[in-house]
CSV table of N, CA, C and O in Angstrom, one decimal:
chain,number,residue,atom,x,y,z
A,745,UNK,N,112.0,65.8,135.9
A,745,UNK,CA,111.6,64.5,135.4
A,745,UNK,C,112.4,64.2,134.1
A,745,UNK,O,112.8,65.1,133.4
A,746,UNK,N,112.6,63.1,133.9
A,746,UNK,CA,113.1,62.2,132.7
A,746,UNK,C,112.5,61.0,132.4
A,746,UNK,O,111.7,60.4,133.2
A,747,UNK,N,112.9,60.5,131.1
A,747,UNK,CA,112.4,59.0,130.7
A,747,UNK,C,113.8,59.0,129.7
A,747,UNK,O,113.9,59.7,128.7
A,748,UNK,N,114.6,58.0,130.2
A,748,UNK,CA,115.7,57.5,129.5
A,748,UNK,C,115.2,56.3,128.1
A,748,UNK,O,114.2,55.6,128.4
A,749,UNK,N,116.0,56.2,126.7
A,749,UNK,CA,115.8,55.2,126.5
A,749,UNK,C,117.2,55.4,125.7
A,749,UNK,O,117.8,56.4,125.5
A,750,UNK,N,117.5,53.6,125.5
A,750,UNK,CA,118.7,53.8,125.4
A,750,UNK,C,118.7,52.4,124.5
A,750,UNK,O,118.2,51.3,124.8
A,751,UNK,N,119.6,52.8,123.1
A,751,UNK,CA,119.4,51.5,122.0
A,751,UNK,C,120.5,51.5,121.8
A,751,UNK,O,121.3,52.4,121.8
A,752,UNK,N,120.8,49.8,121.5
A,752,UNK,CA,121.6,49.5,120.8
A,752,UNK,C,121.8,47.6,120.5
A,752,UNK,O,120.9,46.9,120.9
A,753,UNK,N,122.8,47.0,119.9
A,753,UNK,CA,122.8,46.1,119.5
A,753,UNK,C,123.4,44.6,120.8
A,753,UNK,O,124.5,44.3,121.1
A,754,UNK,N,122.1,43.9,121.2
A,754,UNK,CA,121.8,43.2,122.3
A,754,UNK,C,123.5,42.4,122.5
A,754,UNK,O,124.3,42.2,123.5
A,755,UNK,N,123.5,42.2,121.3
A,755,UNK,CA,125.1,41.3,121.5
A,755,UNK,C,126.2,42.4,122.3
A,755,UNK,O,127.2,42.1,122.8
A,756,UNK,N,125.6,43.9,122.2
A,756,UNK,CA,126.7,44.7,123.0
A,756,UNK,C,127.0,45.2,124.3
A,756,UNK,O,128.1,45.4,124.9
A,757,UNK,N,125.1,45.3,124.8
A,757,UNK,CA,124.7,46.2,125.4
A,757,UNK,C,124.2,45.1,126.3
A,757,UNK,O,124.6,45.3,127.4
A,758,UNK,N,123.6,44.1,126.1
A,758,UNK,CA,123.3,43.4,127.1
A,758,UNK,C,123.6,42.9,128.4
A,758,UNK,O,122.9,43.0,129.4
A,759,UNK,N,125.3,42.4,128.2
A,759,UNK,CA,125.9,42.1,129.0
A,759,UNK,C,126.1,43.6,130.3
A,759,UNK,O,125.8,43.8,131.5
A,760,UNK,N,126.7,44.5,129.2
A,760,UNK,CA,126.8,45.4,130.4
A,760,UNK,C,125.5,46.7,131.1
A,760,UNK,O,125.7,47.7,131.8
A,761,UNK,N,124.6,46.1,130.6
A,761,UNK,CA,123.6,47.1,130.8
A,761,UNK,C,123.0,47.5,132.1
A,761,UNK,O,121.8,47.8,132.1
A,762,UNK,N,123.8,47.4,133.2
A,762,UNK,CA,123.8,47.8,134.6
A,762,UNK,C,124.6,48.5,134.6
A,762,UNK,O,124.2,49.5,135.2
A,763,UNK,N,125.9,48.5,134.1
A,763,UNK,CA,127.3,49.2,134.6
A,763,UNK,C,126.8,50.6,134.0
A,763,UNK,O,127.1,51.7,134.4
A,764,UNK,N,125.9,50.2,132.5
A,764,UNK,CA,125.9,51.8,131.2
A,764,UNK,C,124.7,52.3,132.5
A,764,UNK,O,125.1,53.3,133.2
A,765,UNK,N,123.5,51.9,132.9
A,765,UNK,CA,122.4,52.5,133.4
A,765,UNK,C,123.2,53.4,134.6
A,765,UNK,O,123.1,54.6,134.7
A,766,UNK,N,124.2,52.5,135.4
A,766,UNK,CA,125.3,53.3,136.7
A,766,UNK,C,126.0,54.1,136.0
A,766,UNK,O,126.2,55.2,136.6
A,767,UNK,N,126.5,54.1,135.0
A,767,UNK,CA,127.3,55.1,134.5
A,767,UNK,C,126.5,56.7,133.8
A,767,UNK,O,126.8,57.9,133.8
A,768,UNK,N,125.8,56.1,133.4
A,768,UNK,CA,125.0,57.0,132.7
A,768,UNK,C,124.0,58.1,133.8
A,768,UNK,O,123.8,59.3,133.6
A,769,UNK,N,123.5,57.1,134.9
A,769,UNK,CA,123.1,57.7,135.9
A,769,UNK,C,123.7,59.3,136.3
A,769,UNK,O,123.5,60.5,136.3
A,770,UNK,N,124.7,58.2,136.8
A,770,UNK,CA,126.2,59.4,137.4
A,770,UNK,C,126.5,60.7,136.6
A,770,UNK,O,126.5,61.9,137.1
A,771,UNK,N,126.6,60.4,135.5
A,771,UNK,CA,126.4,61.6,134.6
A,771,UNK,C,125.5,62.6,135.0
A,771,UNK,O,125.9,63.7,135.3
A,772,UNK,N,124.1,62.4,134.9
A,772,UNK,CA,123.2,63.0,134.9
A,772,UNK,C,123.0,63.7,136.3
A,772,UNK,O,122.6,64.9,136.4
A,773,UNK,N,123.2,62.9,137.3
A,773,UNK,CA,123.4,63.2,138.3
A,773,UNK,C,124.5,64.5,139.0
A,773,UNK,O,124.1,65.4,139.7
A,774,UNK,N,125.6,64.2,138.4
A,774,UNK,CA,126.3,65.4,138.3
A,774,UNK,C,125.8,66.7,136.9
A,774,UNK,O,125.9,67.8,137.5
A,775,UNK,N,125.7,66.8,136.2
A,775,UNK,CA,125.5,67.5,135.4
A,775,UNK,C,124.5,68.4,135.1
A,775,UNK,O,124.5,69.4,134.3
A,776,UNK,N,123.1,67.8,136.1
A,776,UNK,CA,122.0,67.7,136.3
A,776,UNK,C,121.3,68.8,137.4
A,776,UNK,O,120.4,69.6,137.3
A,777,UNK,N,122.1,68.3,138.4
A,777,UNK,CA,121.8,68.2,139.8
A,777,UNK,C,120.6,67.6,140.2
A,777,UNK,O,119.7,68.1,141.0
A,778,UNK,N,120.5,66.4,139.4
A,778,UNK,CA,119.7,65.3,140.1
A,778,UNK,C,119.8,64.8,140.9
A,778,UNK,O,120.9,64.6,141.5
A,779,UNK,N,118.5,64.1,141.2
A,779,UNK,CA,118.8,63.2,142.3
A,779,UNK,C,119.3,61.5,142.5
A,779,UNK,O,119.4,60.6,141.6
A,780,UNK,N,119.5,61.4,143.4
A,780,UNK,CA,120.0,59.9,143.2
A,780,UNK,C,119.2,58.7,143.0
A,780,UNK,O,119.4,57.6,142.5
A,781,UNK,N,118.1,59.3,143.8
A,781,UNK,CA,116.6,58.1,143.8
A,781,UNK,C,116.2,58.0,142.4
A,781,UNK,O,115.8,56.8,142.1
A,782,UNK,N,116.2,59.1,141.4
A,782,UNK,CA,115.2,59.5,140.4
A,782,UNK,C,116.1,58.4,139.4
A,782,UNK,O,117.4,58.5,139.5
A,783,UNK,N,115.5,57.1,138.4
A,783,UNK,CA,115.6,57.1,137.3
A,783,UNK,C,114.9,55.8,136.8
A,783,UNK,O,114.3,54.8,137.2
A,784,UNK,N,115.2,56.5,135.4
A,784,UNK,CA,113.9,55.6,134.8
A,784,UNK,C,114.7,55.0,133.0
A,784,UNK,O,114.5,55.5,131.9
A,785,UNK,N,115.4,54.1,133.3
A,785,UNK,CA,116.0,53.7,132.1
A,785,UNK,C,115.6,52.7,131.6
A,785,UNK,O,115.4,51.7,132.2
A,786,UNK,N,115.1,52.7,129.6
A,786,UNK,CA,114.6,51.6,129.2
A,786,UNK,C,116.1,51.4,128.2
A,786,UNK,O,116.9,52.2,127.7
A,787,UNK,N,115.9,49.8,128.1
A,787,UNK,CA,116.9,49.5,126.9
A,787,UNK,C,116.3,48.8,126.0
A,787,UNK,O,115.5,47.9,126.3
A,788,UNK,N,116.6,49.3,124.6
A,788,UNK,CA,115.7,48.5,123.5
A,788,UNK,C,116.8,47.9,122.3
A,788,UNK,O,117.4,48.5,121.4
A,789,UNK,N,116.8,46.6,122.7
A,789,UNK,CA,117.9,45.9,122.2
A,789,UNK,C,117.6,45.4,120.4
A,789,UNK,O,116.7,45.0,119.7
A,790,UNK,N,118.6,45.6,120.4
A,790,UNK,CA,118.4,45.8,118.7
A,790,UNK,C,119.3,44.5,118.3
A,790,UNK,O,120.4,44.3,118.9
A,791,UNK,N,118.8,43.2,116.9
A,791,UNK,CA,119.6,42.1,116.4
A,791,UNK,C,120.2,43.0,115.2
A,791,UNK,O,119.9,44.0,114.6
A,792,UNK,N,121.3,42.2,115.1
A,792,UNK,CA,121.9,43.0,114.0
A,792,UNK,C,121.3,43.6,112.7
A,792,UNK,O,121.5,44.8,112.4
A,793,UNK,N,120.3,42.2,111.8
A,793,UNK,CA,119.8,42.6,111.0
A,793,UNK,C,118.5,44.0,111.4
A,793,UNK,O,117.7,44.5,110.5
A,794,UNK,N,118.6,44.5,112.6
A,794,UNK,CA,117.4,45.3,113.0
A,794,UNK,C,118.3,46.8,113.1
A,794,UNK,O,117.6,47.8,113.3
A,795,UNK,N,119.3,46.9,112.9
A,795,UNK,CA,120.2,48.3,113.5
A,795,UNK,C,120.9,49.0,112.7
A,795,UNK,O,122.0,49.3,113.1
A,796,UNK,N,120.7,49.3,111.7
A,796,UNK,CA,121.5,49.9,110.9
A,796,UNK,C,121.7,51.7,111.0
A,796,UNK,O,121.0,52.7,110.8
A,797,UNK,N,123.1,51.3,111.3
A,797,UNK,CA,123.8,52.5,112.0
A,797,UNK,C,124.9,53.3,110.7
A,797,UNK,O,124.9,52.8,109.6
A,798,UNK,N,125.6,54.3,110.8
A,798,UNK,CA,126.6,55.5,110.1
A,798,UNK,C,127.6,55.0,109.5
A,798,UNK,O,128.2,54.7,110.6
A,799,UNK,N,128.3,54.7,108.7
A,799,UNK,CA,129.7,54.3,108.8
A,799,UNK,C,130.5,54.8,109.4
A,799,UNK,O,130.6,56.0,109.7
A,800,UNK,N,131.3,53.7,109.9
A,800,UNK,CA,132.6,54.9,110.9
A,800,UNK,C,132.3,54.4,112.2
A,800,UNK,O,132.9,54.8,113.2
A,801,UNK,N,131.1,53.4,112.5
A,801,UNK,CA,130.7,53.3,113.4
A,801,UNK,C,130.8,51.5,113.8
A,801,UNK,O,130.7,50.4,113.2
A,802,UNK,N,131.1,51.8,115.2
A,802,UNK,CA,131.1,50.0,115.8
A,802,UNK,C,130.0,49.9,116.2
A,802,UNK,O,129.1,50.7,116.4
A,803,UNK,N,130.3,48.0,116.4
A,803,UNK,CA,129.1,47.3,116.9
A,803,UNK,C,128.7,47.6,118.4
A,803,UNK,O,128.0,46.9,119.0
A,804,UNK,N,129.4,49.1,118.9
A,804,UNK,CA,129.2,49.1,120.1
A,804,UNK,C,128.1,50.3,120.2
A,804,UNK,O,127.5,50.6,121.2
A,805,UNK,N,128.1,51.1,118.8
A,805,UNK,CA,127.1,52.2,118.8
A,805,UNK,C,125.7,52.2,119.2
A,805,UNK,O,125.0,51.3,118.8
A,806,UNK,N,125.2,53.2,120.1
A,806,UNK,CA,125.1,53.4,121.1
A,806,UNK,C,123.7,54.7,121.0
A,806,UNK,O,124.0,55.8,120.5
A,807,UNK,N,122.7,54.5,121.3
A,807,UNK,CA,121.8,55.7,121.2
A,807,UNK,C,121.0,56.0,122.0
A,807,UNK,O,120.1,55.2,122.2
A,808,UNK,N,121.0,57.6,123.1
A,808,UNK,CA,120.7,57.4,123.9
A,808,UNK,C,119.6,58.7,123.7
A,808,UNK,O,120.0,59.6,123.0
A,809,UNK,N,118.3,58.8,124.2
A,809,UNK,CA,117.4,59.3,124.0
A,809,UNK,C,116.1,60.2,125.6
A,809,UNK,O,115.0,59.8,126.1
A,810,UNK,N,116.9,61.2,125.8
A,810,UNK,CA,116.6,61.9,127.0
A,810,UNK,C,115.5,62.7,127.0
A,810,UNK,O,115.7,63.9,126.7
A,811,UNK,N,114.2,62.3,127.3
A,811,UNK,CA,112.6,63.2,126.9
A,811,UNK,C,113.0,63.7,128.5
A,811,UNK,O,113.2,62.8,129.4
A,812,UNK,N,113.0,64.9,128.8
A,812,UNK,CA,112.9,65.7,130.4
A,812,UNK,C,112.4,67.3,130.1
A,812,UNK,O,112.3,68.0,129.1
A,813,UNK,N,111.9,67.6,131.7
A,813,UNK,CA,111.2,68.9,131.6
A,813,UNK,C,112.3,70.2,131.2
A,813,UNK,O,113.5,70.3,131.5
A,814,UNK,N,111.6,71.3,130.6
A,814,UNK,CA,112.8,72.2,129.7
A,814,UNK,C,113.0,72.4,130.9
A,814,UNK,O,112.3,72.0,131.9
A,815,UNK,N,114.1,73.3,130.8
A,815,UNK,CA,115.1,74.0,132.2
A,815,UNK,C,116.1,74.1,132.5
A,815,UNK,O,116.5,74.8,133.4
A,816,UNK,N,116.9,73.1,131.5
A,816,UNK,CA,118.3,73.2,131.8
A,816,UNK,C,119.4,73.9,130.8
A,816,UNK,O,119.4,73.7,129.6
A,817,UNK,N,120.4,74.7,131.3
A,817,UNK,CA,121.0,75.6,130.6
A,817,UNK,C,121.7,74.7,129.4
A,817,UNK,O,122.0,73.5,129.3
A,818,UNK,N,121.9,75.8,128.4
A,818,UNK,CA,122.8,75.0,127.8
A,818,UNK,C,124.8,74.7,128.0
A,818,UNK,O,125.7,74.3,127.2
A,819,UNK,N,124.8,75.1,129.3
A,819,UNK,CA,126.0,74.6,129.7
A,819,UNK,C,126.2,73.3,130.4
A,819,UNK,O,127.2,72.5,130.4
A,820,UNK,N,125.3,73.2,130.9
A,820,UNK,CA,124.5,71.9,131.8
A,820,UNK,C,124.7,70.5,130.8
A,820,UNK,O,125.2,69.3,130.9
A,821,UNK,N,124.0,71.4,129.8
A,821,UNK,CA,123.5,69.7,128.7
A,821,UNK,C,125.1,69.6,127.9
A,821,UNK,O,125.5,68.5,127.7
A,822,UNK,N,125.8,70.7,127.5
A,822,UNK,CA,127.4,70.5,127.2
A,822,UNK,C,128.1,69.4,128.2
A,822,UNK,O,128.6,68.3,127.8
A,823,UNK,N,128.1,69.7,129.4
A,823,UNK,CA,128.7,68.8,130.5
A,823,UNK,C,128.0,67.8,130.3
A,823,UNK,O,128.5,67.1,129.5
A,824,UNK,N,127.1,67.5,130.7
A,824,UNK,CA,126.2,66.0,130.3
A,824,UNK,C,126.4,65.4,128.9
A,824,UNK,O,125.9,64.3,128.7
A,825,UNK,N,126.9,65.9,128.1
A,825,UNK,CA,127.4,65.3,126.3
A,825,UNK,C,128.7,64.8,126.9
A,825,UNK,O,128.9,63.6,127.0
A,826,UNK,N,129.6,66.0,127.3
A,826,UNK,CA,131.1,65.8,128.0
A,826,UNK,C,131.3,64.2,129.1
A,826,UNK,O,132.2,63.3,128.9
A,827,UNK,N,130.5,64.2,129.9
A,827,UNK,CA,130.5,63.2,131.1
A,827,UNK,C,130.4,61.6,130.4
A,827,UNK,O,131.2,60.7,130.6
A,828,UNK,N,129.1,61.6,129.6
A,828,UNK,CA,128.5,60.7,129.0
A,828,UNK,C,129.9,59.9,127.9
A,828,UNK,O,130.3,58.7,127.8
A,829,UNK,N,130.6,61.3,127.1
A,829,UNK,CA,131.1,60.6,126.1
A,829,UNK,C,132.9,60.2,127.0
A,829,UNK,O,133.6,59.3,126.7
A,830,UNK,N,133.1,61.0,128.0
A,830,UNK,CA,134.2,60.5,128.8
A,830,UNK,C,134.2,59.6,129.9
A,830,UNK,O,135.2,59.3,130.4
A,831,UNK,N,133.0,59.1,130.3
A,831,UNK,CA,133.2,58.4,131.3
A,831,UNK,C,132.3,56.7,130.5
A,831,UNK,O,132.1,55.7,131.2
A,832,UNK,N,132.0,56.8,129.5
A,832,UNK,CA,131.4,55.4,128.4
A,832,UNK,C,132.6,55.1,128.0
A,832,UNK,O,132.7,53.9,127.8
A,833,UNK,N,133.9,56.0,127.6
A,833,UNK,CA,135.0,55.4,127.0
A,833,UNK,C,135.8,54.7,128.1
A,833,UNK,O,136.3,53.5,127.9
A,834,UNK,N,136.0,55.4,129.3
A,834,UNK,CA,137.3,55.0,130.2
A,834,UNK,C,136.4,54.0,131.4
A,834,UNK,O,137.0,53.5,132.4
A,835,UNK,N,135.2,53.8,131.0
A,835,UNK,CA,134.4,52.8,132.2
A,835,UNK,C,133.4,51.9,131.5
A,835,UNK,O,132.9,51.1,132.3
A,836,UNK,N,133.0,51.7,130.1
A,836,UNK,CA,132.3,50.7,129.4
A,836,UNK,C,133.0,50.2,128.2
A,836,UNK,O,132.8,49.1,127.6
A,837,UNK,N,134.1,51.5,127.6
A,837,UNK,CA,134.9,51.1,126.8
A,837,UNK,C,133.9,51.6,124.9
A,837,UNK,O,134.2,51.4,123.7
A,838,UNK,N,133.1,52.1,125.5
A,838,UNK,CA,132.5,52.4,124.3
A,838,UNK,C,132.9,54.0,123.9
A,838,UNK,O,132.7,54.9,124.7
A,839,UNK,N,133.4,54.0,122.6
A,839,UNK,CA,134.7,55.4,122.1
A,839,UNK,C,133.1,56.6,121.9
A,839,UNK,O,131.9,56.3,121.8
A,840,UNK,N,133.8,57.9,122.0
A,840,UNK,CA,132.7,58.9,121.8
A,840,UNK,C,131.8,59.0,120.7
A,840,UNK,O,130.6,59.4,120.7
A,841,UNK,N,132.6,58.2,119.3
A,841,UNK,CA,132.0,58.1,118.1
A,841,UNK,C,130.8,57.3,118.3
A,841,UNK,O,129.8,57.4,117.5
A,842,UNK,N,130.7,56.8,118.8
A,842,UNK,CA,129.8,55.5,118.9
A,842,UNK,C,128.6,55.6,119.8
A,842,UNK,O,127.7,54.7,119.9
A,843,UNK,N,128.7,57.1,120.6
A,843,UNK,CA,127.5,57.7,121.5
A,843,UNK,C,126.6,58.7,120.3
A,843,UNK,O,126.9,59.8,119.8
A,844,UNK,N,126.0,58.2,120.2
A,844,UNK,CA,124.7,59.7,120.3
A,844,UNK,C,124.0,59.7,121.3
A,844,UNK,O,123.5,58.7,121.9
A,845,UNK,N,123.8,61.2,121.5
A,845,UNK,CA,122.7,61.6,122.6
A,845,UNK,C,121.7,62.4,122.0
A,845,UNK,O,122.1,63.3,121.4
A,846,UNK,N,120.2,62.1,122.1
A,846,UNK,CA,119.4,63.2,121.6
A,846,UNK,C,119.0,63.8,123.2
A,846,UNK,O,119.3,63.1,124.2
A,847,UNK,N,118.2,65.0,123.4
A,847,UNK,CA,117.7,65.8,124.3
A,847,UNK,C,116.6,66.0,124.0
A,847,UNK,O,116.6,66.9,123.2
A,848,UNK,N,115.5,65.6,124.4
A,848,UNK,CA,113.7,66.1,123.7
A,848,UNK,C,113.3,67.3,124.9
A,848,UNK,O,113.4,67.0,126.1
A,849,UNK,N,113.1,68.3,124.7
A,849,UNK,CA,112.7,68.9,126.4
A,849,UNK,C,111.3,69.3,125.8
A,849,UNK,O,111.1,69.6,124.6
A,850,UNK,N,110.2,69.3,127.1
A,850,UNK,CA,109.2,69.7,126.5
A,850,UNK,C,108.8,70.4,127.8
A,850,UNK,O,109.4,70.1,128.8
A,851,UNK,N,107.6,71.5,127.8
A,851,UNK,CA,107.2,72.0,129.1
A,851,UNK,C,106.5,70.9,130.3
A,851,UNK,O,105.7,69.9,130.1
A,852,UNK,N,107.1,71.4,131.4
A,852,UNK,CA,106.1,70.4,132.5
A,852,UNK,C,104.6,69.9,132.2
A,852,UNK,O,104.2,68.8,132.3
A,853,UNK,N,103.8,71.0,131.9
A,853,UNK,CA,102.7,70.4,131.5
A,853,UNK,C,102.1,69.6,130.6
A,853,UNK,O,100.9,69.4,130.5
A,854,UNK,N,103.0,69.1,130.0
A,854,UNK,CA,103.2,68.5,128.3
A,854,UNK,C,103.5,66.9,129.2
A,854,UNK,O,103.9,65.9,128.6
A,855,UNK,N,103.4,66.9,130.2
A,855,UNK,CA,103.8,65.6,131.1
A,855,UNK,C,102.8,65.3,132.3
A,855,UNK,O,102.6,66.0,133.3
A,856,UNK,N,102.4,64.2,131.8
A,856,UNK,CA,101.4,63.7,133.3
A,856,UNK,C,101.9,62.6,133.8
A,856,UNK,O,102.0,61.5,133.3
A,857,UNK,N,102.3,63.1,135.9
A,857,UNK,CA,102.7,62.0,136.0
A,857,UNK,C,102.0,61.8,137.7
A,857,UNK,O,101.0,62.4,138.1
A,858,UNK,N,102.3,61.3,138.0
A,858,UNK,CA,101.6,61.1,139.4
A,858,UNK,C,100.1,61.2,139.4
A,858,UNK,O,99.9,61.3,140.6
A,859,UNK,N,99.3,61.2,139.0
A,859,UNK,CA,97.7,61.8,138.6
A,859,UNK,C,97.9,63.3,138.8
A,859,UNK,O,97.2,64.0,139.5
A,860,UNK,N,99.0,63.9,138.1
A,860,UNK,CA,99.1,65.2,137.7
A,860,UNK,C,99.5,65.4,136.6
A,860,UNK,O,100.0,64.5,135.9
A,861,UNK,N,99.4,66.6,136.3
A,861,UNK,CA,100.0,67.5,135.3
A,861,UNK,C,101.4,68.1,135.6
A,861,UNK,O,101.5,69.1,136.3
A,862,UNK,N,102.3,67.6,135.1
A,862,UNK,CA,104.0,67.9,135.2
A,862,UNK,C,104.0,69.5,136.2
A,862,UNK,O,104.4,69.7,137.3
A,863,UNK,N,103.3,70.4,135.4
A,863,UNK,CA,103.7,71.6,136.2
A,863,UNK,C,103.1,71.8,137.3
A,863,UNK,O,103.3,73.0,137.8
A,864,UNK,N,102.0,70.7,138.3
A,864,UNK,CA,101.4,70.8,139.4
A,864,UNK,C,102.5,70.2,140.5
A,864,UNK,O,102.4,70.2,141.8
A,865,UNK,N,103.4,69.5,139.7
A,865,UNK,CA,104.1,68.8,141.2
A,865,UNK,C,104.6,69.9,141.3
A,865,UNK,O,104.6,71.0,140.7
A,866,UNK,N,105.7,68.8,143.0
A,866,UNK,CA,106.8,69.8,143.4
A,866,UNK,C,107.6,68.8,143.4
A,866,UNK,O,107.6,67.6,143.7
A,867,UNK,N,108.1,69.4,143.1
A,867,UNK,CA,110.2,68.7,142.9
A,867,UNK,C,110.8,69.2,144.2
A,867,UNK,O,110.9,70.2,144.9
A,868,UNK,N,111.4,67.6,144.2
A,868,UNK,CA,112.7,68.0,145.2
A,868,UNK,C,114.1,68.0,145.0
A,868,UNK,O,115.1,67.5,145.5
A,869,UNK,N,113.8,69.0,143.6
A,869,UNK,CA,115.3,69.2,142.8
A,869,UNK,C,114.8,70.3,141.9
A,869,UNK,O,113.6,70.4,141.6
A,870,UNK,N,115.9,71.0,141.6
A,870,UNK,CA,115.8,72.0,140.3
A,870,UNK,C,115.8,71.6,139.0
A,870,UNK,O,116.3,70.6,138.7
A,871,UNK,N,115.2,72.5,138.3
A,871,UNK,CA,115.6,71.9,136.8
A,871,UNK,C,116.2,73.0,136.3
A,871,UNK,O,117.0,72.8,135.4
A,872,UNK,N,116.1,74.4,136.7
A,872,UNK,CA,116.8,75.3,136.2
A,872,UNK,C,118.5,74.9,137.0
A,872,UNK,O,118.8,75.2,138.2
A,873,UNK,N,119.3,74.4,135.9
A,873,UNK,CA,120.8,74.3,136.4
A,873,UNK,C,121.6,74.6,134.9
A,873,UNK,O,122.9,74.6,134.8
């Protein structure tokens, strides 16, 4: 399981915010070994006067914020940094400087979803990758 959220400044993000959700997907998807059905992306669009961001940084900066069940190695989440900041540059045009990614992992049970408790489902996927 995941809950994507993903901020940035509406004059940027707006327009392409299908292509970043497809792109972003794909990532996870590979990196993951997720599935293709699974996703859950919010975007929280930010006015300029609302966003203040790093120096060094464009109007295209970019924050993405991954709450999912622990389990995945840390080679996994390396490739998923790698995918995200290479495939945002050469397919949305937004440079790596301008990604952050945070990772929140918490245990399954620390999540209720279905009228369960995270660690009562079953998955039809791994989290250990």
């Amino acid at each position: 399981m995941s809950q994507i959220k993903i901020y940035g400044l509406k004059s940027s993000l707006y327009a392409i915010r299908e292509q970043l959700s497809d792109t972003l997907h794909s990532c996870i998807v590979e990196a993951f070994q997720y599935p293709q059905n699974k996703r859950a992306h919010r975007f929280f669009y930010l006015d300029e006067g609302d966003f203040f961001y790093p120096e060094g940084r464009s109007k295209r900066y970019t924050i993405i914020e991954i709450a999912l069940f622990a389990g995945r190695s840390i080679e996994a989440k390396k490739h998923l940094y790698q995918l995200i900041f290479q495939k945002f540059e050469e397919e949305l045009g937004i440079a790596p400087n301008d990604v952050e990614i945070t990772l929140t992992e918490t245990p399954p049970h620390n999540w209720g979803i279905r009228g369960k408790a995270g660690d009562e489902l079953v998955l039809d996927y791994k989290i250990a990758v």
